[in-house]
């Protein structure tokens, strides 16, 4: 899902958000995916989604299950509704759900106030810097001070903003549209300010006038300055393209878990580059998406999980070319590897915490490690159907997904947490002290014919974790070995929804096969 503009969330039962810009009917999505499978594709990259709903009522989940049955790997966007909790979309376990993170590339600006204070911002505007110009904020004479703060159409008084740099707060309308409204009112520039909830995340937008995005903290200081000075001024300069920022960092807009539909599976699955990504652009459309913008480009800079999803799809294609016999689940689990660098930060937190598995899943995608992971977690179509049985789906609900006859066994073959997923989600009751859950996993050796793996465990706070056996010895490639993980909650929680995190890592020489653990008290 692309995030070039800010739009109200579309919540139609018959529509699915498509790259954040269009509505796609469920029937079209089903038909398109079925046709792609019939055409013999190996990888499906779906930068679309909608509000998470039960799998049997989710057109993308239904269509992608059919694709998975036919050996097709399906990668989907996690959504752009972060950092709100449980906002993740495309949560079916047979889908690779991709979050978005920053690269080290940025498009910085410098905003200098008349009192000498300097702030760093972001913009794709390529024109000359502004001089020190008067600042304008809102319309004291306008009927609605609130609407003029957001620089919506018809809210700015040209007499008050002409020749000035206008202070505009994010929200209600699109970011580049605000700049167009400022320009039409005679403004000479714009400072686009994040709300407190939007924090310090900065978008690089192709503005049609000198403009810079600024974080919430800078916005508060600038607002205080312009309201206290008789003649507040500011200038904006543009630094072009720069490299070397800390990366990856989780994007605040990237949707978060836990899944409201299937909390027994950690979603998203992983994160990939999704901020300020160069992408092909239709030449009939302006880079700002504004009708009055006559600029035309073949490539644009775009942010969103629509940008991160194709990265993973391309890497999956590379893995498929090397390992032609791997199933979609094996390819999916190959991405699980230990992050050996510094912990990944998160713009969606208060910047004092590192990103957790509900933000980044198993970690940032690593193509080299994914092509030679050592161990993989495989899942068959029957495994998925038995998982649906564990969720108490009816025969007719399962039939919507399987598109055929399937009867749940009299005795369930697994509990929901036993799905052979490469990550582990554990659910405890908030009042259950010393509650115990045991899950099973099976790994397949795809690394070295004769190898031995030892387990390392980082226990979530308040939970003990026991792995049996603590070592796995493989005699040949393709061999499958199982292990069990027992979780004991020795702490109770006063409120529901608290989550703690840890990890389980199988180590053998160069291989570190990591499974994140999320424990949530319900």
Short mmCIF file of C-alpha atoms in Angstrom, two decimals:
data_model
loop_
_atom_site.label_atom_id
_atom_site.label_comp_id
_atom_site.label_asym_id
_atom_site.label_seq_id
_atom_site.Cartn_x
_atom_site.Cartn_y
_atom_site.Cartn_z
CA UNK A 1 0.00 0.00 0.00
CA UNK A 2 1.47 3.25 -1.14
CA UNK A 3 1.31 6.24 1.16
CA UNK A 4 1.70 9.33 -1.05
CA UNK A 5 -1.35 11.09 0.35
CA UNK A 6 -3.43 10.96 3.50
CA UNK A 7 -6.89 9.54 2.95
CA UNK A 8 -9.65 8.38 5.24
CA UNK A 9 -9.67 4.60 5.65
CA UNK A 10 -11.93 2.85 3.16
CA UNK A 11 -14.16 0.40 5.00
CA UNK A 12 -16.37 -1.16 2.32
CA UNK A 13 -17.20 -4.85 2.43
CA UNK A 14 -17.13 -5.08 -1.37
CA UNK A 15 -13.93 -3.12 -1.90
CA UNK A 16 -10.31 -3.80 -1.15
CA UNK A 17 -7.77 -0.99 -0.91
CA UNK A 18 -5.44 -1.15 -3.88
CA UNK A 19 -2.13 0.69 -3.45
CA UNK A 20 -3.94 3.17 -1.23
CA UNK A 21 -5.45 4.88 -4.26
CA UNK A 22 -8.24 2.80 -5.76
CA UNK A 23 -11.01 0.36 -4.96
CA UNK A 24 -10.81 -3.19 -6.28
CA UNK A 25 -13.87 -5.44 -6.23
CA UNK A 26 -13.48 -8.80 -4.54
CA UNK A 27 -14.55 -10.61 -7.69
CA UNK A 28 -11.81 -8.89 -9.70
CA UNK A 29 -9.17 -9.83 -7.13
CA UNK A 30 -10.26 -13.47 -7.08
CA UNK A 31 -10.39 -13.63 -10.87
CA UNK A 32 -7.01 -11.97 -11.32
CA UNK A 33 -5.23 -14.26 -8.87
CA UNK A 34 -6.89 -17.37 -10.30
CA UNK A 35 -5.88 -16.30 -13.81
CA UNK A 36 -2.28 -15.69 -12.70
CA UNK A 37 -2.14 -19.18 -11.20
CA UNK A 38 -3.60 -20.65 -14.38
CA UNK A 39 -0.92 -18.79 -16.36
CA UNK A 40 1.73 -20.62 -14.35
CA UNK A 41 3.26 -17.85 -12.23
CA UNK A 42 5.60 -18.76 -9.38
CA UNK A 43 5.31 -15.57 -7.31
CA UNK A 44 2.38 -13.25 -6.62
CA UNK A 45 3.12 -9.77 -5.28
CA UNK A 46 -0.03 -8.10 -3.95
CA UNK A 47 0.32 -4.49 -2.83
CA UNK A 48 -3.29 -4.28 -1.71
CA UNK A 49 -5.37 -5.11 1.30
CA UNK A 50 -8.23 -4.19 3.56
CA UNK A 51 -9.38 -4.44 7.14
CA UNK A 52 -8.43 -7.81 8.60
CA UNK A 53 -11.41 -10.17 8.70
CA UNK A 54 -11.90 -13.93 9.15
CA UNK A 55 -10.02 -15.87 6.50
CA UNK A 56 -13.21 -17.32 4.98
CA UNK A 57 -14.54 -13.76 4.50
CA UNK A 58 -11.30 -12.29 3.11
CA UNK A 59 -11.04 -12.33 -0.69
CA UNK A 60 -7.24 -12.07 -0.65
CA UNK A 61 -6.92 -14.90 1.89
CA UNK A 62 -9.27 -17.08 -0.16
CA UNK A 63 -7.54 -16.41 -3.46
CA UNK A 64 -4.03 -16.72 -2.02
CA UNK A 65 -4.91 -20.07 -0.40
CA UNK A 66 -5.78 -21.37 -3.85
CA UNK A 67 -2.48 -20.03 -5.14
CA UNK A 68 -0.56 -21.67 -2.29
CA UNK A 69 -2.27 -24.99 -3.03
CA UNK A 70 -0.72 -24.71 -6.49
CA UNK A 71 2.78 -23.97 -5.19
CA UNK A 72 2.65 -20.20 -5.72
CA UNK A 73 4.40 -17.95 -3.19
CA UNK A 74 2.18 -15.00 -2.17
CA UNK A 75 3.59 -11.78 -0.74
CA UNK A 76 1.26 -9.01 0.55
CA UNK A 77 1.53 -5.57 2.10
CA UNK A 78 1.02 -5.35 5.86
CA UNK A 79 -0.82 -2.02 5.55
CA UNK A 80 -0.10 1.63 6.33
CA UNK A 81 -2.21 2.13 9.47
CA UNK A 82 0.62 2.06 12.00
CA UNK A 83 1.68 2.61 14.63
CA UNK A 84 -1.78 1.63 15.84
CA UNK A 85 -1.84 -1.73 17.60
CA UNK A 86 -3.50 -4.65 15.75
CA UNK A 87 -3.70 -2.68 12.49
CA UNK A 88 -1.92 -5.31 10.37
CA UNK A 89 -3.72 -6.57 7.26
CA UNK A 90 -3.35 -9.70 5.11
CA UNK A 91 -2.89 -11.89 8.16
CA UNK A 92 -3.54 -15.39 6.77
CA UNK A 93 -0.62 -17.68 7.70
CA UNK A 94 -0.10 -18.82 4.09
CA UNK A 95 0.64 -15.20 3.10
CA UNK A 96 4.02 -13.50 3.52
CA UNK A 97 2.97 -10.25 5.23
CA UNK A 98 5.54 -7.49 4.74
CA UNK A 99 6.11 -4.42 6.92
CA UNK A 100 8.05 -1.31 5.82
CA UNK A 101 11.32 0.17 7.04
CA UNK A 102 13.81 2.89 6.13
CA UNK A 103 16.97 2.64 4.06
CA UNK A 104 19.95 4.90 4.76
CA UNK A 105 18.91 7.32 1.96
CA UNK A 106 17.18 10.60 2.75
CA UNK A 107 16.20 13.88 1.11
CA UNK A 108 16.96 16.39 3.85
CA UNK A 109 16.08 20.04 4.22
CA UNK A 110 17.21 22.73 6.63
CA UNK A 111 14.68 25.08 8.18
CA UNK A 112 16.20 28.14 9.87
CA UNK A 113 14.15 30.46 12.05
CA UNK A 114 14.72 34.16 12.47
CA UNK A 115 16.05 33.55 15.99
CA UNK A 116 18.78 31.27 14.62
CA UNK A 117 17.25 27.92 15.53
CA UNK A 118 17.78 25.22 12.90
CA UNK A 119 15.71 22.11 12.20
CA UNK A 120 16.15 19.17 9.84
CA UNK A 121 13.26 18.21 7.61
CA UNK A 122 12.57 16.33 4.38
CA UNK A 123 11.34 17.17 0.88
CA UNK A 124 11.65 16.20 -2.78
CA UNK A 125 11.31 19.82 -3.90
CA UNK A 126 14.27 20.62 -6.15
CA UNK A 127 14.07 24.39 -6.49
CA UNK A 128 16.14 27.15 -4.96
CA UNK A 129 16.15 27.84 -1.22
CA UNK A 130 13.90 30.57 0.13
CA UNK A 131 15.03 33.77 1.71
CA UNK A 132 14.07 34.57 5.30
CA UNK A 133 10.33 35.11 4.90
CA UNK A 134 7.56 35.92 7.32
CA UNK A 135 5.74 32.95 8.82
CA UNK A 136 1.95 32.60 8.79
CA UNK A 137 -0.16 30.27 10.90
CA UNK A 138 -3.93 29.94 10.58
CA UNK A 139 -6.46 32.71 9.93
CA UNK A 140 -7.55 34.74 12.88
CA UNK A 141 -10.25 36.22 10.66
CA UNK A 142 -11.43 32.90 9.27
CA UNK A 143 -14.64 31.27 10.45
CA UNK A 144 -12.78 28.11 11.50
CA UNK A 145 -9.33 28.47 13.01
CA UNK A 146 -9.03 24.69 13.11
CA UNK A 147 -9.54 24.18 9.37
CA UNK A 148 -7.11 26.95 8.44
CA UNK A 149 -4.43 25.27 10.58
CA UNK A 150 -4.72 22.23 8.32
CA UNK A 151 -4.56 24.32 5.12
CA UNK A 152 -7.63 22.77 3.51
CA UNK A 153 -9.22 24.19 0.39
CA UNK A 154 -10.82 27.60 0.91
CA UNK A 155 -9.49 28.02 4.46
CA UNK A 156 -6.56 30.40 3.86
CA UNK A 157 -6.95 34.16 3.52
CA UNK A 158 -4.63 35.38 0.70
CA UNK A 159 -4.22 38.72 2.49
CA UNK A 160 -2.72 36.93 5.49
CA UNK A 161 -0.47 34.40 3.72
CA UNK A 162 0.70 36.18 0.55
CA UNK A 163 4.50 36.01 0.20
CA UNK A 164 4.87 34.11 3.48
CA UNK A 165 5.90 30.61 4.51
CA UNK A 166 2.75 28.97 5.86
CA UNK A 167 2.77 26.64 8.87
CA UNK A 168 0.41 23.72 8.05
CA UNK A 169 -0.48 20.81 10.29
CA UNK A 170 -0.91 17.30 8.84
CA UNK A 171 -4.34 15.74 8.65
CA UNK A 172 -7.71 15.87 6.83
CA UNK A 173 -6.27 16.38 3.30
CA UNK A 174 -3.20 15.25 1.39
CA UNK A 175 0.29 16.52 2.10
CA UNK A 176 1.02 17.79 -1.42
CA UNK A 177 -2.52 19.19 -1.66
CA UNK A 178 -1.78 21.43 1.30
CA UNK A 179 1.13 22.90 -0.63
CA UNK A 180 -1.09 23.51 -3.65
CA UNK A 181 -3.62 25.35 -1.46
CA UNK A 182 -0.86 27.49 0.07
CA UNK A 183 0.47 28.34 -3.40
CA UNK A 184 -3.00 29.20 -4.75
CA UNK A 185 -3.48 31.57 -1.79
CA UNK A 186 -0.22 33.33 -2.66
CA UNK A 187 2.01 31.66 -0.09
CA UNK A 188 5.73 31.39 -0.89
CA UNK A 189 6.47 28.21 1.02
CA UNK A 190 5.16 25.68 3.53
CA UNK A 191 6.26 23.97 6.72
CA UNK A 192 4.34 20.68 7.03
CA UNK A 193 4.15 19.64 10.68
CA UNK A 194 3.51 16.20 12.16
CA UNK A 195 0.99 15.70 14.93
CA UNK A 196 2.09 14.20 18.22
CA UNK A 197 0.83 10.79 17.07
CA UNK A 198 2.80 11.03 13.82
CA UNK A 199 5.97 11.72 15.79
CA UNK A 200 9.28 12.34 14.08
CA UNK A 201 8.74 10.34 10.88
CA UNK A 202 9.41 12.49 7.82
CA UNK A 203 8.03 11.92 4.32
CA UNK A 204 9.83 13.18 1.24
CA UNK A 205 7.07 14.55 -1.00
CA UNK A 206 7.30 16.13 -4.50
CA UNK A 207 5.86 19.49 -3.46
CA UNK A 208 4.99 22.15 -6.04
CA UNK A 209 6.41 24.97 -3.92
CA UNK A 210 9.30 25.23 -1.45
CA UNK A 211 8.15 23.01 1.41
CA UNK A 212 9.56 20.82 4.15
CA UNK A 213 8.14 18.12 6.39
CA UNK A 214 9.05 18.48 10.06
CA UNK A 215 8.60 16.28 13.12
CA UNK A 216 6.20 16.97 15.95
CA UNK A 217 8.88 18.21 18.35
CA UNK A 218 10.21 20.75 15.83
CA UNK A 219 6.64 21.80 15.10
CA UNK A 220 5.94 22.64 18.72
CA UNK A 221 9.05 24.80 18.96
CA UNK A 222 8.31 26.62 15.70
CA UNK A 223 4.67 27.18 16.69
CA UNK A 224 5.73 28.69 19.99
CA UNK A 225 8.19 30.94 18.17
CA UNK A 226 5.76 32.25 15.56
CA UNK A 227 3.03 32.89 18.14
CA UNK A 228 5.39 34.79 20.46
CA UNK A 229 7.25 36.92 17.88
CA UNK A 230 5.77 39.99 16.22
CA UNK A 231 7.51 39.23 12.92
CA UNK A 232 8.53 35.56 12.90
CA UNK A 233 10.57 34.45 9.90
CA UNK A 234 11.98 31.25 8.46
CA UNK A 235 13.91 29.97 5.46
CA UNK A 236 14.01 26.56 3.77
CA UNK A 237 17.02 25.08 1.96
CA UNK A 238 17.17 21.75 0.13
CA UNK A 239 20.10 19.33 0.42
CA UNK A 240 19.24 16.89 -2.39
CA UNK A 241 19.98 13.19 -1.83
CA UNK A 242 22.08 12.03 1.11
CA UNK A 243 23.16 8.64 2.45
CA UNK A 244 24.43 7.26 5.73
CA UNK A 245 21.44 7.44 8.06
CA UNK A 246 20.98 4.62 10.61
CA UNK A 247 19.08 1.84 8.89
CA UNK A 248 16.92 -0.09 8.90
CA UNK A 249 14.43 1.73 11.12
CA UNK A 250 10.77 0.75 11.26
CA UNK A 251 8.39 3.20 9.59
CA UNK A 252 5.76 4.56 11.96
CA UNK A 253 3.06 4.12 9.31
CA UNK A 254 3.79 0.40 8.94
CA UNK A 255 0.85 -1.59 10.35
CA UNK A 256 1.37 -3.57 13.56
CA UNK A 257 0.29 -6.80 15.16
CA UNK A 258 -1.01 -8.68 16.94
CA UNK A 259 -3.51 -9.89 14.38
CA UNK A 260 -7.11 -9.41 15.46
CA UNK A 261 -8.10 -12.43 13.34
CA UNK A 262 -5.36 -14.94 14.14
CA UNK A 263 -3.42 -13.87 17.26
CA UNK A 264 -1.86 -17.36 17.33
CA UNK A 265 0.37 -16.31 14.39
CA UNK A 266 2.83 -13.40 14.56
CA UNK A 267 2.11 -10.81 11.89
CA UNK A 268 3.71 -9.10 10.02
CA UNK A 269 6.21 -11.77 9.00
CA UNK A 270 9.16 -9.49 8.29
CA UNK A 271 10.11 -6.02 7.14
CA UNK A 272 11.77 -4.72 3.96
CA UNK A 273 12.70 -1.33 2.44
CA UNK A 274 9.51 0.70 2.08
CA UNK A 275 10.34 4.38 2.68
CA UNK A 276 11.52 6.79 -0.02
CA UNK A 277 11.77 4.05 -2.64
CA UNK A 278 12.34 4.84 -6.33
CA UNK A 279 9.47 3.33 -8.31
CA UNK A 280 8.16 3.42 -11.86
CA UNK A 281 5.45 6.05 -12.34
CA UNK A 282 2.81 6.51 -15.07
CA UNK A 283 3.78 9.48 -17.28
CA UNK A 284 0.16 10.63 -17.55
CA UNK A 285 0.09 11.36 -13.80
CA UNK A 286 1.94 14.10 -11.97
CA UNK A 287 4.38 13.01 -9.23
CA UNK A 288 2.31 14.88 -6.64
CA UNK A 289 -1.00 13.40 -7.90
CA UNK A 290 -2.29 16.97 -8.23
CA UNK A 291 -4.26 17.77 -11.40
CA UNK A 292 -2.74 21.24 -11.64
CA UNK A 293 0.80 19.85 -11.42
CA UNK A 294 2.05 19.67 -15.03
CA UNK A 295 5.30 17.87 -14.16
CA UNK A 296 5.73 14.40 -15.62
CA UNK A 297 8.23 11.73 -14.55
CA UNK A 298 8.94 8.09 -15.34
CA UNK A 299 10.08 7.40 -11.76
CA UNK A 300 8.90 8.74 -8.44
CA UNK A 301 9.90 8.41 -4.77
CA UNK A 302 7.19 6.49 -2.94
CA UNK A 303 6.68 5.25 0.62
CA UNK A 304 4.43 2.48 1.89
CA UNK A 305 4.19 -1.25 2.41
CA UNK A 306 3.36 -1.38 -1.30
CA UNK A 307 7.04 -0.65 -1.78
CA UNK A 308 8.36 -3.20 0.71
CA UNK A 309 6.18 -6.07 -0.50
CA UNK A 310 7.74 -6.21 -4.02
CA UNK A 311 11.23 -6.32 -2.49
CA UNK A 312 10.32 -9.56 -0.77
CA UNK A 313 8.57 -10.90 -3.88
CA UNK A 314 11.72 -10.35 -5.92
CA UNK A 315 13.89 -12.08 -3.32
CA UNK A 316 11.42 -14.98 -3.25
CA UNK A 317 11.84 -15.31 -7.01
CA UNK A 318 15.62 -15.52 -6.56
CA UNK A 319 15.24 -18.19 -3.87
CA UNK A 320 12.81 -20.12 -6.08
CA UNK A 321 15.32 -20.06 -8.93
CA UNK A 322 17.96 -21.64 -6.66
CA UNK A 323 15.65 -24.04 -4.80
CA UNK A 324 13.05 -25.10 -7.37
CA UNK A 325 11.64 -27.86 -5.17
CA UNK A 326 10.92 -25.65 -2.15
CA UNK A 327 7.30 -25.08 -1.18
CA UNK A 328 5.94 -21.55 -0.59
CA UNK A 329 6.14 -22.18 3.20
CA UNK A 330 9.78 -23.29 2.95
CA UNK A 331 10.65 -20.16 0.97
CA UNK A 332 8.78 -18.07 3.50
CA UNK A 333 10.57 -19.52 6.52
CA UNK A 334 13.97 -19.15 4.87
CA UNK A 335 13.91 -15.46 5.74
CA UNK A 336 14.16 -16.20 9.46
CA UNK A 337 17.71 -15.28 10.48
CA UNK A 338 19.41 -13.68 13.43
CA UNK A 339 19.96 -9.93 13.33
CA UNK A 340 23.67 -9.68 14.14
CA UNK A 341 23.81 -5.90 14.01
CA UNK A 342 22.38 -3.33 16.37
CA UNK A 343 18.70 -3.74 17.28
CA UNK A 344 16.31 -2.20 14.77
CA UNK A 345 14.79 1.06 16.00
CA UNK A 346 11.16 2.05 15.50
CA UNK A 347 9.78 5.46 14.53
CA UNK A 348 6.42 4.16 15.73
CA UNK A 349 7.57 4.00 19.34
CA UNK A 350 8.74 6.81 21.60
CA UNK A 351 12.23 6.19 20.18
CA UNK A 352 13.36 4.75 23.50
CA UNK A 353 12.38 1.23 22.52
CA UNK A 354 13.56 -1.11 19.80
CA UNK A 355 11.14 -2.59 17.30
CA UNK A 356 9.35 -5.71 18.51
CA UNK A 357 8.04 -8.70 16.48
CA UNK A 358 4.60 -7.09 16.11
CA UNK A 359 6.32 -4.30 14.16
CA UNK A 360 9.02 -6.14 12.19
CA UNK A 361 8.09 -9.83 12.45
CA UNK A 362 11.17 -12.02 12.26
CA UNK A 363 13.41 -9.13 11.25
CA UNK A 364 14.68 -7.31 8.18
CA UNK A 365 14.87 -9.29 4.96
CA UNK A 366 18.35 -10.67 4.19
CA UNK A 367 18.63 -12.14 0.65
CA UNK A 368 21.98 -13.89 1.18
CA UNK A 369 20.91 -15.60 4.40
CA UNK A 370 17.54 -16.50 2.91
CA UNK A 371 19.17 -18.34 0.01
CA UNK A 372 21.15 -20.53 2.43
CA UNK A 373 19.18 -20.61 5.71
CA UNK A 374 20.32 -23.97 7.10
CA UNK A 375 16.86 -25.01 8.30
CA UNK A 376 13.35 -24.30 7.03
CA UNK A 377 9.86 -24.77 8.46
CA UNK A 378 7.63 -26.46 5.88
CA UNK A 379 3.82 -26.42 5.89
CA UNK A 380 1.55 -28.47 3.62
CA UNK A 381 -1.95 -27.59 2.42
CA UNK A 382 -3.32 -30.23 4.78
CA UNK A 383 -1.46 -28.59 7.66
CA UNK A 384 -3.21 -25.29 6.90
CA UNK A 385 -6.61 -27.01 6.71
CA UNK A 386 -6.02 -28.75 10.04
CA UNK A 387 -5.06 -25.36 11.45
CA UNK A 388 -8.44 -24.02 10.30
CA UNK A 389 -10.07 -26.98 12.05
CA UNK A 390 -8.30 -25.97 15.28
CA UNK A 391 -9.94 -22.54 14.91
CA UNK A 392 -13.35 -24.27 14.91
CA UNK A 393 -14.15 -23.27 11.34
CA UNK A 394 -17.23 -24.99 9.96
CA UNK A 395 -17.09 -27.35 6.97
CA UNK A 396 -18.69 -24.71 4.74
CA UNK A 397 -16.24 -22.01 5.93
CA UNK A 398 -13.26 -24.26 5.20
CA UNK A 399 -14.73 -25.13 1.80
CA UNK A 400 -14.61 -21.45 0.83
CA UNK A 401 -10.84 -21.63 1.22
CA UNK A 402 -10.08 -25.19 0.10
CA UNK A 403 -12.56 -25.07 -2.82
CA UNK A 404 -13.10 -28.74 -2.33
CA UNK A 405 -14.18 -31.40 0.12
CA UNK A 406 -12.30 -31.49 3.39
CA UNK A 407 -13.55 -32.93 6.64
CA UNK A 408 -11.86 -32.11 9.90
CA UNK A 409 -10.57 -35.20 11.70
CA UNK A 410 -12.55 -36.36 14.71
CA UNK A 411 -9.56 -35.63 16.88
CA UNK A 412 -7.86 -32.38 15.98
CA UNK A 413 -4.36 -33.07 14.71
CA UNK A 414 -3.03 -29.87 16.27
CA UNK A 415 -3.81 -26.92 18.45
CA UNK A 416 -3.61 -23.55 16.70
CA UNK A 417 -0.15 -22.89 18.15
CA UNK A 418 1.16 -26.12 16.60
CA UNK A 419 1.01 -24.80 13.05
CA UNK A 420 4.60 -25.25 11.84
CA UNK A 421 5.16 -21.51 11.60
CA UNK A 422 8.68 -20.06 11.76
CA UNK A 423 7.66 -17.73 14.59
CA UNK A 424 5.83 -18.58 17.81
CA UNK A 425 2.88 -16.74 19.32
CA UNK A 426 1.75 -17.77 22.81
CA UNK A 427 -1.57 -16.70 24.39
CA UNK A 428 -2.12 -16.83 28.17
CA UNK A 429 -5.08 -15.81 30.29
CA UNK A 430 -4.24 -12.72 32.38
CA UNK A 431 -5.21 -14.50 35.60
CA UNK A 432 -3.41 -17.77 34.87
CA UNK A 433 -0.32 -18.13 37.04
CA UNK A 434 1.91 -21.13 36.27
CA UNK A 435 -0.19 -21.84 33.17
CA UNK A 436 1.59 -24.14 30.73
CA UNK A 437 1.46 -24.45 26.95
CA UNK A 438 3.53 -26.80 24.79
CA UNK A 439 3.90 -26.37 21.03
CA UNK A 440 5.68 -28.50 18.47
CA UNK A 441 7.76 -27.49 15.47
CA UNK A 442 9.46 -29.49 12.72
CA UNK A 443 12.54 -28.24 10.85
CA UNK A 444 14.02 -29.52 7.60
CA UNK A 445 17.76 -29.57 6.96
CA UNK A 446 18.61 -27.65 3.77
CA UNK A 447 22.14 -26.64 4.74
CA UNK A 448 24.85 -29.27 5.34
CA UNK A 449 24.16 -33.05 5.02
CA UNK A 450 25.63 -33.89 8.43
CA UNK A 451 25.06 -31.16 10.97
CA UNK A 452 24.20 -30.59 14.60
CA UNK A 453 22.22 -27.63 15.95
CA UNK A 454 22.11 -26.40 19.54
CA UNK A 455 19.34 -24.19 20.83
CA UNK A 456 19.67 -20.74 22.37
CA UNK A 457 16.67 -19.19 24.12
CA UNK A 458 15.92 -15.63 25.12
CA UNK A 459 12.98 -15.93 27.50
CA UNK A 460 10.18 -13.34 27.44
CA UNK A 461 9.86 -11.55 30.78
CA UNK A 462 7.59 -13.48 33.10
CA UNK A 463 7.77 -16.71 31.13
CA UNK A 464 10.04 -19.74 31.34
CA UNK A 465 10.84 -21.55 28.09
CA UNK A 466 11.99 -25.16 27.84
CA UNK A 467 13.03 -26.77 24.53
CA UNK A 468 13.11 -30.55 24.11
CA UNK A 469 15.47 -31.79 22.79
CA UNK A 470 18.06 -29.04 23.15
CA UNK A 471 20.07 -30.29 20.18
CA UNK A 472 19.17 -31.62 16.73
CA UNK A 473 21.49 -33.89 14.75
CA UNK A 474 20.88 -34.29 11.03
CA UNK A 475 22.38 -37.10 8.93
CA UNK A 476 21.30 -35.97 5.46
CA UNK A 477 19.79 -33.10 3.53
CA UNK A 478 16.01 -33.04 3.56
CA UNK A 479 15.81 -34.82 6.91
CA UNK A 480 13.05 -33.56 9.21
CA UNK A 481 13.38 -33.40 12.99
CA UNK A 482 10.85 -32.18 15.53
CA UNK A 483 11.18 -30.40 18.84
CA UNK A 484 8.77 -29.18 21.52
CA UNK A 485 8.71 -25.85 23.31
CA UNK A 486 7.03 -25.53 26.70
CA UNK A 487 6.02 -22.12 28.03
CA UNK A 488 5.15 -21.50 31.68
CA UNK A 489 3.70 -18.13 32.73
CA UNK A 490 4.92 -17.46 36.26
CA UNK A 491 3.52 -13.92 36.32
CA UNK A 492 -0.06 -12.69 36.04
CA UNK A 493 -1.06 -9.44 34.37
CA UNK A 494 -3.50 -6.84 35.65
CA UNK A 495 -4.71 -5.84 32.17
CA UNK A 496 -5.25 -7.72 28.93
CA UNK A 497 -3.17 -7.09 25.83
CA UNK A 498 0.26 -7.01 27.48
CA UNK A 499 2.93 -8.70 25.33
CA UNK A 500 6.50 -9.77 26.08
CA UNK A 501 9.03 -10.96 23.55
CA UNK A 502 11.90 -13.38 23.23
CA UNK A 503 13.46 -15.72 20.70
CA UNK A 504 14.52 -19.28 19.98
CA UNK A 505 17.63 -19.79 17.85
CA UNK A 506 19.05 -23.01 16.43
CA UNK A 507 22.81 -22.56 15.98
CA UNK A 508 25.23 -24.62 13.88
CA UNK A 509 28.42 -23.03 12.57
CA UNK A 510 27.48 -20.16 10.25
CA UNK A 511 23.77 -20.85 10.62
CA UNK A 512 21.56 -19.03 13.15
CA UNK A 513 17.93 -19.96 12.53
CA UNK A 514 15.91 -17.58 14.66
CA UNK A 515 12.24 -17.76 15.62
CA UNK A 516 10.80 -14.73 17.44
CA UNK A 517 8.52 -15.46 20.38
CA UNK A 518 5.59 -13.23 21.38
CA UNK A 519 3.69 -13.98 24.58
CA UNK A 520 0.41 -12.11 25.02
CA UNK A 521 -1.89 -12.16 28.05
CA UNK A 522 -5.55 -12.07 27.01
#
